[in-house]
mmCIF file of C-alpha atoms and ligand atoms in Angstrom:
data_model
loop_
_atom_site.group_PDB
_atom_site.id
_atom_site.type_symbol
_atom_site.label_atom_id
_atom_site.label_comp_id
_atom_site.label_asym_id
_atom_site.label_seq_id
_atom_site.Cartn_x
_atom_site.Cartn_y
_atom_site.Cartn_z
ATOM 1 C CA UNK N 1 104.876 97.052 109.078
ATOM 2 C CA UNK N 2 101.533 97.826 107.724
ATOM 3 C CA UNK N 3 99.270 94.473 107.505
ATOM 4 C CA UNK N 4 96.908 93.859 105.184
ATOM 5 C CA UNK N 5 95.287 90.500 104.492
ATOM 6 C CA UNK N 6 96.657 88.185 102.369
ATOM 7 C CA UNK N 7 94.554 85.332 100.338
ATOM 8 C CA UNK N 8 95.116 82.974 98.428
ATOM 9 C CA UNK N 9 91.789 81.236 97.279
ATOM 10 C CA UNK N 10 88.840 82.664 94.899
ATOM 11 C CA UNK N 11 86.169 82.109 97.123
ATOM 12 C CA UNK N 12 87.906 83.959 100.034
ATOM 13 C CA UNK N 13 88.369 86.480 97.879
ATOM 14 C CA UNK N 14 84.969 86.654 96.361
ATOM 15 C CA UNK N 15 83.250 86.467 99.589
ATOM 16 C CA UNK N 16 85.026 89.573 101.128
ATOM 17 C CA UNK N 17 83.947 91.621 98.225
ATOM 18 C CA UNK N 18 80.407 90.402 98.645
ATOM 19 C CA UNK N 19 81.009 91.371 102.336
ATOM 20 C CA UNK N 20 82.332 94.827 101.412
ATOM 21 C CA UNK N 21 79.363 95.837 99.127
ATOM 22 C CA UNK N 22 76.912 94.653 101.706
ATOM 23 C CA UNK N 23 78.160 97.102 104.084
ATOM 24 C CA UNK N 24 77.678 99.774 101.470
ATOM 25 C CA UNK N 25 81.349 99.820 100.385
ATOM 26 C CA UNK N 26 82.523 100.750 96.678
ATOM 27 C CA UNK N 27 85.455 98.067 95.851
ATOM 28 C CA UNK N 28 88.837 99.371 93.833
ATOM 29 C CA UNK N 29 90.602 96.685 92.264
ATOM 30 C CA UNK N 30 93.860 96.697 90.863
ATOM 31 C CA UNK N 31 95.054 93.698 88.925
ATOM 32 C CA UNK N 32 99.015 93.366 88.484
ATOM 33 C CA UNK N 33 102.180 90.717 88.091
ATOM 34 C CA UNK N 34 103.699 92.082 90.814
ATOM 35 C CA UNK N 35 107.011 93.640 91.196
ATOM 36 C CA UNK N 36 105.390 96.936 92.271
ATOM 37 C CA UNK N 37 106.746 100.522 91.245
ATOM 38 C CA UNK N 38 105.368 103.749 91.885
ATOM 39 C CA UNK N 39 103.121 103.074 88.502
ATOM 40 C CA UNK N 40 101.696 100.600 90.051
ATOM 41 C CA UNK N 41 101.503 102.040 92.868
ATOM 42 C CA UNK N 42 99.385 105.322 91.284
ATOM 43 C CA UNK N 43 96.718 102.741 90.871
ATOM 44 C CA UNK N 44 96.723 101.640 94.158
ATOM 45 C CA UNK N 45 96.769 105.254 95.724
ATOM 46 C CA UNK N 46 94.126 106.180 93.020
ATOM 47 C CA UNK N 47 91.545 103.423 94.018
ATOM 48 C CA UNK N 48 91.971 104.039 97.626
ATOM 49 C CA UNK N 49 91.047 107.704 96.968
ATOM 50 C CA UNK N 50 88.134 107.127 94.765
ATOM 51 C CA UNK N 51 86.725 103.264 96.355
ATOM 52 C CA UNK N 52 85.939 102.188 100.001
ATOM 53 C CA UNK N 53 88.400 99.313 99.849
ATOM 54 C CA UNK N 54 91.076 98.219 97.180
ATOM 55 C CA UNK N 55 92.245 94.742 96.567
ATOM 56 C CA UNK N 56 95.590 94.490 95.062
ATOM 57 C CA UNK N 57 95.937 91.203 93.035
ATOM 58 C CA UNK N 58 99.016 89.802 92.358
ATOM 59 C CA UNK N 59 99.191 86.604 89.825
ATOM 60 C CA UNK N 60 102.016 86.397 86.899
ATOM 61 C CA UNK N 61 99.434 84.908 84.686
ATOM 62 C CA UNK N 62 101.059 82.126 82.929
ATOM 63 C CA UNK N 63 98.290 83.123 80.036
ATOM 64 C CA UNK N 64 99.738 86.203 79.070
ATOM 65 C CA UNK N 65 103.235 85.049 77.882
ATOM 66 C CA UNK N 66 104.207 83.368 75.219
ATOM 67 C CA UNK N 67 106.952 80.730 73.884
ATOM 68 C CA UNK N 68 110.335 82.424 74.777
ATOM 69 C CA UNK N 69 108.862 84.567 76.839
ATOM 70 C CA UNK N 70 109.941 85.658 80.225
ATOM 71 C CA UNK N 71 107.559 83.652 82.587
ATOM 72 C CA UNK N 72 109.925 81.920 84.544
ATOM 73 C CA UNK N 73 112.428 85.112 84.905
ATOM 74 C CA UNK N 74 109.602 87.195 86.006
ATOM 75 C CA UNK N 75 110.588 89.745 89.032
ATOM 76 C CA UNK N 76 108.769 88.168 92.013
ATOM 77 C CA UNK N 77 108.372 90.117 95.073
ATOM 78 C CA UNK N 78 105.223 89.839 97.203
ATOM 79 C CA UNK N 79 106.370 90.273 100.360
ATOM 80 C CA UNK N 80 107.513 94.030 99.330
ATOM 81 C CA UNK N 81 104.793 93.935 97.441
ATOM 82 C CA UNK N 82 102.583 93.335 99.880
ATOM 83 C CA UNK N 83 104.190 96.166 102.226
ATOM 84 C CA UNK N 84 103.769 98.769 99.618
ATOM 85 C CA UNK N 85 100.300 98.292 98.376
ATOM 86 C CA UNK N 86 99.113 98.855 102.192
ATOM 87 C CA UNK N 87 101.152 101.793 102.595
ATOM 88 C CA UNK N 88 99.464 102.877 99.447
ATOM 89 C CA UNK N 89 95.916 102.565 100.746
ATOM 90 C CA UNK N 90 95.363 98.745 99.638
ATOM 91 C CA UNK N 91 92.759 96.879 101.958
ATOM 92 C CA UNK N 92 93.363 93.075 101.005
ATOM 93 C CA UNK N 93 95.727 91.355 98.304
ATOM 94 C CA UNK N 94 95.104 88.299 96.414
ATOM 95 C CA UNK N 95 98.281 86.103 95.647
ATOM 96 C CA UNK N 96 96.745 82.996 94.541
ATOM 97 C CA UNK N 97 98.938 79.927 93.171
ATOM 98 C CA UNK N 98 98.757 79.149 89.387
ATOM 99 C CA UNK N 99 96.482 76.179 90.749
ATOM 100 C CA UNK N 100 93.946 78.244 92.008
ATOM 101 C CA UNK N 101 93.453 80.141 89.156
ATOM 102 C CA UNK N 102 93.833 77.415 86.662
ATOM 103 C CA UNK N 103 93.035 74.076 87.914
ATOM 104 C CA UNK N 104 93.065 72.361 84.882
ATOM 105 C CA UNK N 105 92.917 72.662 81.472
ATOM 106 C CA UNK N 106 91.748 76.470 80.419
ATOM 107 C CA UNK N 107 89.397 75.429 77.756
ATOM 108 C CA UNK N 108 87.833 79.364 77.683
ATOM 109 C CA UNK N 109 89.609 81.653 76.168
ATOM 110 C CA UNK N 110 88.496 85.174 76.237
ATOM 111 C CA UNK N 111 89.550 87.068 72.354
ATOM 112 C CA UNK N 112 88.691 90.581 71.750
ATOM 113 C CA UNK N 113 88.440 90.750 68.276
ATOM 114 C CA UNK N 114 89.924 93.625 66.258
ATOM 115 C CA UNK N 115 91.806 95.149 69.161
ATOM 116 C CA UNK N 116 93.869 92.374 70.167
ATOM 117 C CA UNK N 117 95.540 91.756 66.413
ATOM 118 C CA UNK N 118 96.925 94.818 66.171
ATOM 119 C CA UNK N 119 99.901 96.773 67.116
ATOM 120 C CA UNK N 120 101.760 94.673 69.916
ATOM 121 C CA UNK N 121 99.226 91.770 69.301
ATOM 122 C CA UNK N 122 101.278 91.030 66.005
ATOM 123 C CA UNK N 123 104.391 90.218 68.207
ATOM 124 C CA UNK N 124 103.108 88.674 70.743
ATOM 125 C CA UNK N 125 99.957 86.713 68.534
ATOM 126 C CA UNK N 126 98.481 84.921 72.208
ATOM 127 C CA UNK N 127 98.894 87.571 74.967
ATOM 128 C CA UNK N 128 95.819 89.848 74.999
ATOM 129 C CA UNK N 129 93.752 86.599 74.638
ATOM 130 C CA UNK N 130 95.646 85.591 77.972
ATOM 131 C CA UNK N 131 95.485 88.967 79.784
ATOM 132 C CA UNK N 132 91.522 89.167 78.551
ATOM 133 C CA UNK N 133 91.046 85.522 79.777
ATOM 134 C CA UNK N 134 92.303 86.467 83.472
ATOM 135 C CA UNK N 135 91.581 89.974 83.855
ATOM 136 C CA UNK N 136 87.594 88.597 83.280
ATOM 137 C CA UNK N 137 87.953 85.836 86.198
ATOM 138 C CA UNK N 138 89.669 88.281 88.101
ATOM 139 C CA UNK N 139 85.621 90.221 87.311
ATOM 140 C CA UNK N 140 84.257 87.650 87.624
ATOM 141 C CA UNK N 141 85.718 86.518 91.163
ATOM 142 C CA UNK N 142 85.638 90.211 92.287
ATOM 143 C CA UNK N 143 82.210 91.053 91.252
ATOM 144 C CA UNK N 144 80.886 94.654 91.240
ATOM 145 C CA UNK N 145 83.846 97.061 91.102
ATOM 146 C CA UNK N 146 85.963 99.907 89.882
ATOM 147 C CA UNK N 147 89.105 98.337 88.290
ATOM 148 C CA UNK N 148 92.471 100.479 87.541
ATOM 149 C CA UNK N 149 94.853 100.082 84.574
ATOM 150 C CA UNK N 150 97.801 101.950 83.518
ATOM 151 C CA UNK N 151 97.591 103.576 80.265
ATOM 152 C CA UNK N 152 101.100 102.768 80.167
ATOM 153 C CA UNK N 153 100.079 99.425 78.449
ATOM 154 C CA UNK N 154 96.916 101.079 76.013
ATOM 155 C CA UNK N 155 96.324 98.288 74.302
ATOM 156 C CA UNK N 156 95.596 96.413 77.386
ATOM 157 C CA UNK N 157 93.614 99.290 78.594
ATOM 158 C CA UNK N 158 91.156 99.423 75.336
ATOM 159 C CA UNK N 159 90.800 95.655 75.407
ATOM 160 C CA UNK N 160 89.892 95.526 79.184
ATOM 161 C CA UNK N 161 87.244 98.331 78.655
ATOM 162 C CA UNK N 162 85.829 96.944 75.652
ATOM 163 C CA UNK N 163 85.692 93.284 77.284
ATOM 164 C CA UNK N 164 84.041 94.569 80.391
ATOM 165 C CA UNK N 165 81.500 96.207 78.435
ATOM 166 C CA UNK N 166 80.999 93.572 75.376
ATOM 167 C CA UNK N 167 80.376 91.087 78.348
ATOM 168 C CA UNK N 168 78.490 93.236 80.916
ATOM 169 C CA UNK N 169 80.901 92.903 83.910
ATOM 170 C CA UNK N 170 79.155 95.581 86.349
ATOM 171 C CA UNK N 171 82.799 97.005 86.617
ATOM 172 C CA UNK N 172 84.061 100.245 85.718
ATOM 173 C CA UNK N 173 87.106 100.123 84.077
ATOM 174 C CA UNK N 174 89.721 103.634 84.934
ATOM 175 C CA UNK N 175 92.315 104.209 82.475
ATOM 176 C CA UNK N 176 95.531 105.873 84.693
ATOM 177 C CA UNK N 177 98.613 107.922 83.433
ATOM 178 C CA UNK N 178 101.635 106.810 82.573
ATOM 179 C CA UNK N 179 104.235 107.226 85.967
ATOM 180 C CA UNK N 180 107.783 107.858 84.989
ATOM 181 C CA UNK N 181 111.193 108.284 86.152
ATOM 182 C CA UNK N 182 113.001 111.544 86.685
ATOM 183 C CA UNK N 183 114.755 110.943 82.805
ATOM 184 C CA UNK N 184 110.874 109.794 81.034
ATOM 185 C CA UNK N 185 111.754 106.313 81.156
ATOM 186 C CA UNK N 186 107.945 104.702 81.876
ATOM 187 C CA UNK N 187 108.105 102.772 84.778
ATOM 188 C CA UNK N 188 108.381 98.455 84.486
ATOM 189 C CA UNK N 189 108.765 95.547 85.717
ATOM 190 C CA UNK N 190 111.221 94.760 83.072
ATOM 191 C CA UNK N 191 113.027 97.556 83.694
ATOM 192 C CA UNK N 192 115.459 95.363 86.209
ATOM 193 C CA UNK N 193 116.467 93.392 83.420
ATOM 194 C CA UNK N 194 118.292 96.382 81.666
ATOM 195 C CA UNK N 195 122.407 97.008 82.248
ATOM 196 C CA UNK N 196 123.332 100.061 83.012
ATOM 197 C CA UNK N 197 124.023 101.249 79.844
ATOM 198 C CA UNK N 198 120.535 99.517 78.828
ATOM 199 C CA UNK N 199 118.930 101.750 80.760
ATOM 200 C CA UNK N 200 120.583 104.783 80.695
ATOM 201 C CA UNK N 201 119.554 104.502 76.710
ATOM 202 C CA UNK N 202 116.192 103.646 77.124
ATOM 203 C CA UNK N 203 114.410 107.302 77.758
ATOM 204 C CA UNK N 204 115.080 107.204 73.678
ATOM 205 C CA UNK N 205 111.851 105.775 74.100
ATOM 206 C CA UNK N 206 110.003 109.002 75.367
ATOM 207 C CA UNK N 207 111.648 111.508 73.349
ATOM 208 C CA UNK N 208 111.124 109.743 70.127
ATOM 209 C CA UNK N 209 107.408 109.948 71.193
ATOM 210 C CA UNK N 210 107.746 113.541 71.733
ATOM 211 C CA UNK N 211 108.921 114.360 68.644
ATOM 212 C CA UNK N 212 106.471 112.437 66.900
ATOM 213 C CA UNK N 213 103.824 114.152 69.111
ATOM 214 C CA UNK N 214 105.359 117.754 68.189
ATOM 215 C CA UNK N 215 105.346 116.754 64.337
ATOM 216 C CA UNK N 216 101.606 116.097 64.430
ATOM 217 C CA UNK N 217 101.405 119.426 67.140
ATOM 218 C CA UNK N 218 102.860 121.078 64.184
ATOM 219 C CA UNK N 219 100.669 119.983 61.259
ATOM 220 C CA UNK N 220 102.063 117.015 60.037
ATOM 221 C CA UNK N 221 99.091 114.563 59.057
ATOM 222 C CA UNK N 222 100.588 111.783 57.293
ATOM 223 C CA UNK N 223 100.666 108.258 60.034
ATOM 224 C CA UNK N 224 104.054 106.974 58.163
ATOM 225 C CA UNK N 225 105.732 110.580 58.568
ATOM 226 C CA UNK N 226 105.298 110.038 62.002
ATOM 227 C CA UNK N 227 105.848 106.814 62.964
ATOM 228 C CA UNK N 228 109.201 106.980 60.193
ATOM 229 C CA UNK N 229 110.570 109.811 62.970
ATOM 230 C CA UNK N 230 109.508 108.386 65.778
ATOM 231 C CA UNK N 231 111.857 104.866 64.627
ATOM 232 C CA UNK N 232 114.011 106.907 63.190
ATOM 233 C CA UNK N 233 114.958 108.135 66.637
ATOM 234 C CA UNK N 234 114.940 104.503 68.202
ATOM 235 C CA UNK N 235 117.318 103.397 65.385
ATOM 236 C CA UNK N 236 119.667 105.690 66.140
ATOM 237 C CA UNK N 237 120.220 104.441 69.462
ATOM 238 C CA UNK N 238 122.883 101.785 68.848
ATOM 239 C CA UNK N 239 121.188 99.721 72.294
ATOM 240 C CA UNK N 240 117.831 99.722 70.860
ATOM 241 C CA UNK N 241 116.055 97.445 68.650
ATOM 242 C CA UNK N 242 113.183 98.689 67.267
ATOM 243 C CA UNK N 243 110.140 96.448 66.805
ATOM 244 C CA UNK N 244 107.453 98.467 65.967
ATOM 245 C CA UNK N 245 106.617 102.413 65.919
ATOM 246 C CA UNK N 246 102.818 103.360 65.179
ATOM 247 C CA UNK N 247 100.354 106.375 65.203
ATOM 248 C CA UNK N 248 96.874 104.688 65.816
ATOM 249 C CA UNK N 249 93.000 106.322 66.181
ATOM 250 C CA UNK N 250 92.690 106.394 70.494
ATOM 251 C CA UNK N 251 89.991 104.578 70.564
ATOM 252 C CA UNK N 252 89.991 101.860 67.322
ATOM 253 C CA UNK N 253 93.438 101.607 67.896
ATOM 254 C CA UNK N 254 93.726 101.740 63.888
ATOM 255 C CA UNK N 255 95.882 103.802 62.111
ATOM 256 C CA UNK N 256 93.643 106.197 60.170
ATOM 257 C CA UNK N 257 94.269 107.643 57.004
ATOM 258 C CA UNK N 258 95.186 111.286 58.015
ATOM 259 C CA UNK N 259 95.754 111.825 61.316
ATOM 260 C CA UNK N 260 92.877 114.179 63.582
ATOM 261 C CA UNK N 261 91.407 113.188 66.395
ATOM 262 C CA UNK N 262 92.526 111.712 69.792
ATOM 263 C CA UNK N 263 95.503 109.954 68.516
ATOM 264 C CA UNK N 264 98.247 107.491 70.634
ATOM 265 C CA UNK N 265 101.834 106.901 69.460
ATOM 266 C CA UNK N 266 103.237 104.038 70.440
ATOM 267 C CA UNK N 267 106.802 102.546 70.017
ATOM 268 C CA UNK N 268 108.067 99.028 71.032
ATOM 269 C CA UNK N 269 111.578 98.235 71.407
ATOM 270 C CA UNK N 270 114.173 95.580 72.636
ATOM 271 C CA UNK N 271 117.103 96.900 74.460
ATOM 272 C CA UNK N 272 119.225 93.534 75.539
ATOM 273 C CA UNK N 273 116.741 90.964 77.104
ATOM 274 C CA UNK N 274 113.602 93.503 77.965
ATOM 275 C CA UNK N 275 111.487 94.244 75.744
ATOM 276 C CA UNK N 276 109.871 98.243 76.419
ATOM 277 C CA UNK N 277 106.852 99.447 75.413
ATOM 278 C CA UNK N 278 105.468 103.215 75.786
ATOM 279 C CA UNK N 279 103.247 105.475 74.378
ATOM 280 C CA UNK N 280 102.318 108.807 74.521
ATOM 281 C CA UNK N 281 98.514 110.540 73.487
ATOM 282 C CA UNK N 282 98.504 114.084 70.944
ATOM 283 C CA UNK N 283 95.165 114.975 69.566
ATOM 284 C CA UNK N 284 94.721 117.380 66.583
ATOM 285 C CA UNK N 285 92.628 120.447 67.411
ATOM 286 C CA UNK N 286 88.844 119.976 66.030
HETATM 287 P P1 LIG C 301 101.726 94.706 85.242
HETATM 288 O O1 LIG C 301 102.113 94.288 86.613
HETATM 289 O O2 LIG C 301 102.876 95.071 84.366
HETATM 290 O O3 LIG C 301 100.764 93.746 84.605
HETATM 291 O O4 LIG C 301 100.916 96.065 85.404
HETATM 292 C C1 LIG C 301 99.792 96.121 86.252
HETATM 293 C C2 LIG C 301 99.080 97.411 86.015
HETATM 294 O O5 LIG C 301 99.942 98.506 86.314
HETATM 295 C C3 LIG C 301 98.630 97.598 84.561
HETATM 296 O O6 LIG C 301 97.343 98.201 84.554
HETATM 297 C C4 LIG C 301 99.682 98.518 84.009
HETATM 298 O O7 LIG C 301 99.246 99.294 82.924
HETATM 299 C C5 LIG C 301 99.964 99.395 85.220
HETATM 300 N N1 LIG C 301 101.261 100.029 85.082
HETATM 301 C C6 LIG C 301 102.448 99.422 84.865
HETATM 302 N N2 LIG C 301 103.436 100.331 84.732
HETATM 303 C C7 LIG C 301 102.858 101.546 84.863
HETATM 304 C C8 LIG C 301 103.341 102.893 84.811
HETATM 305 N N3 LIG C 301 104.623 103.173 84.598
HETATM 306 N N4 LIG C 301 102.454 103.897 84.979
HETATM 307 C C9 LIG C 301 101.144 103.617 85.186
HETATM 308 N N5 LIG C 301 100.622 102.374 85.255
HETATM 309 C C10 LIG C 301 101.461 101.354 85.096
#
């Protein structure tokens, strides 16, 4: 079994960082909820080709979901975890108890304004605040450092970047491609809650997207033509539920006017208890 550290407390954690850079080291970092895939995984093997060391954090960040949501049902795994992330090139993880992180009252609350309204922010009205909140203690513990995110959650990913920089974390925040399975399903956590059946619908997901990237590959300009096929396709998958398709400007994250640029479709669906989320990125030629 490959062994890699495991701790618990901030201050441990902070002070091998410190330790790392001291000795010249560039530190990965790779915040997750744990329940490692191979998306999570790409991170991992990412940062250990680009850093020194990589710490692998593991917290389901109580923050991040809301009333209803799946917090208590939340895969848990760190053991595997654990395993995996070494084989992958992780140094260190950090598992720390909800107490550690949040000994009392969280009277700070970290809101990026404009990006976190928007798209999945109007379901879910309090989770970038929460993912913003920890993802800058998790900066601020970790101090200088290269941090990896998946694009598979964008939204996240623009937040992140735009936090680290509004806020002048000396961290470089690496946006990462979306791993999937064989049939395009992205890779999630919250995959194990589908059925069979649940899942075997749920690459709808990816081929909608493609066929709302291949409309705008082909000329179409108009954001509701788009995002109309792209549902259209969801809807017609009797397991699905859609919540929300959307054609939005890369980096605003709004939906312009007529499409050009570097563009990201996005869909968000329900299919029994799990709620999926992918996206996929066209841009129009200049
Ligand atoms: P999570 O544990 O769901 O909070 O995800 C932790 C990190 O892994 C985030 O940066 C995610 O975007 C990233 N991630 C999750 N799934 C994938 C995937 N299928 N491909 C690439 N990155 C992913």
């Amino acid at each position: 079994m490959a062994g890699i550290p495991v701790v618990e407390r901030t201050a441990d954690l902070g002070t091998w960082a410190q330790e790392q850079r001291c000795a010249g080291r560039l530190v990965g970092l790779v915040p997750t909820m744990g329940a490692l895939h191979d998306g999570h995984l790409s991170l991992v093997s990412r940062a250990a080709a680009e850093c020194d060391v990589v710490v692998l954090t593991v917290f389901v960040n109580p923050l991040q979901f809301g009333p209803g949501e799946d917090l208590a049902a939340y895969p848990r795994a760190l053991e595997a975890d654990v395993e995996a992330a070494a084989r992958s090139g992780a140094s260190i993880a950090f598992a720390p108890p909800v107490e550690e992180m949040f000994p009392g009252e969280v009277a700070t609350n970290v809101h990026v304004a404009g990006l976190s309204e928007v798209l999945d922010g109007r379901f879910r009205p309090t989770h970038f605040d929460g993912v913003a909140t920890v993802v800058a203690k998790l900066f601020a513990i970790v101090g200088a450092a290269r941090a990896y995110f998946g694009e598979k959650d964008f939204q996240q990913l623009a937040i992140v970047r735009r936090m680290a920089g509004d806020l002048s974390f000396p961290v470089e925040v690496v946006g990462c491609p979306v791993v999937r399975a064989r049939d395009g399903l992205a890779l999630s956590s919250r995959n194990a809650y589908l059925t069979p059946e649940e899942r075997a619908a749920a690459p709808v997901l990816l081929r909608a997207l493609r066929s709302g990237a291949s409309a705008v590959a082909a000329g179409e300009r108009s954001p509701a033509a788009v995002t109309d096929l792209v549902g259209s396709i969801v809807e017609a998958e009797p397991l699905a539920a859609l919540d929300a398709a959307d054609v939005v400007d890369a980096a605003t994250l709004r939906t312009p006017a007529v499409l050009a640029g570097e563009l990201r479709i996005l869909v968000a669906a329900r299919f029994g208890r799990a709620r999926l989320i992918d996206n996929v990125g066209i841009s129009t030629p200049p």
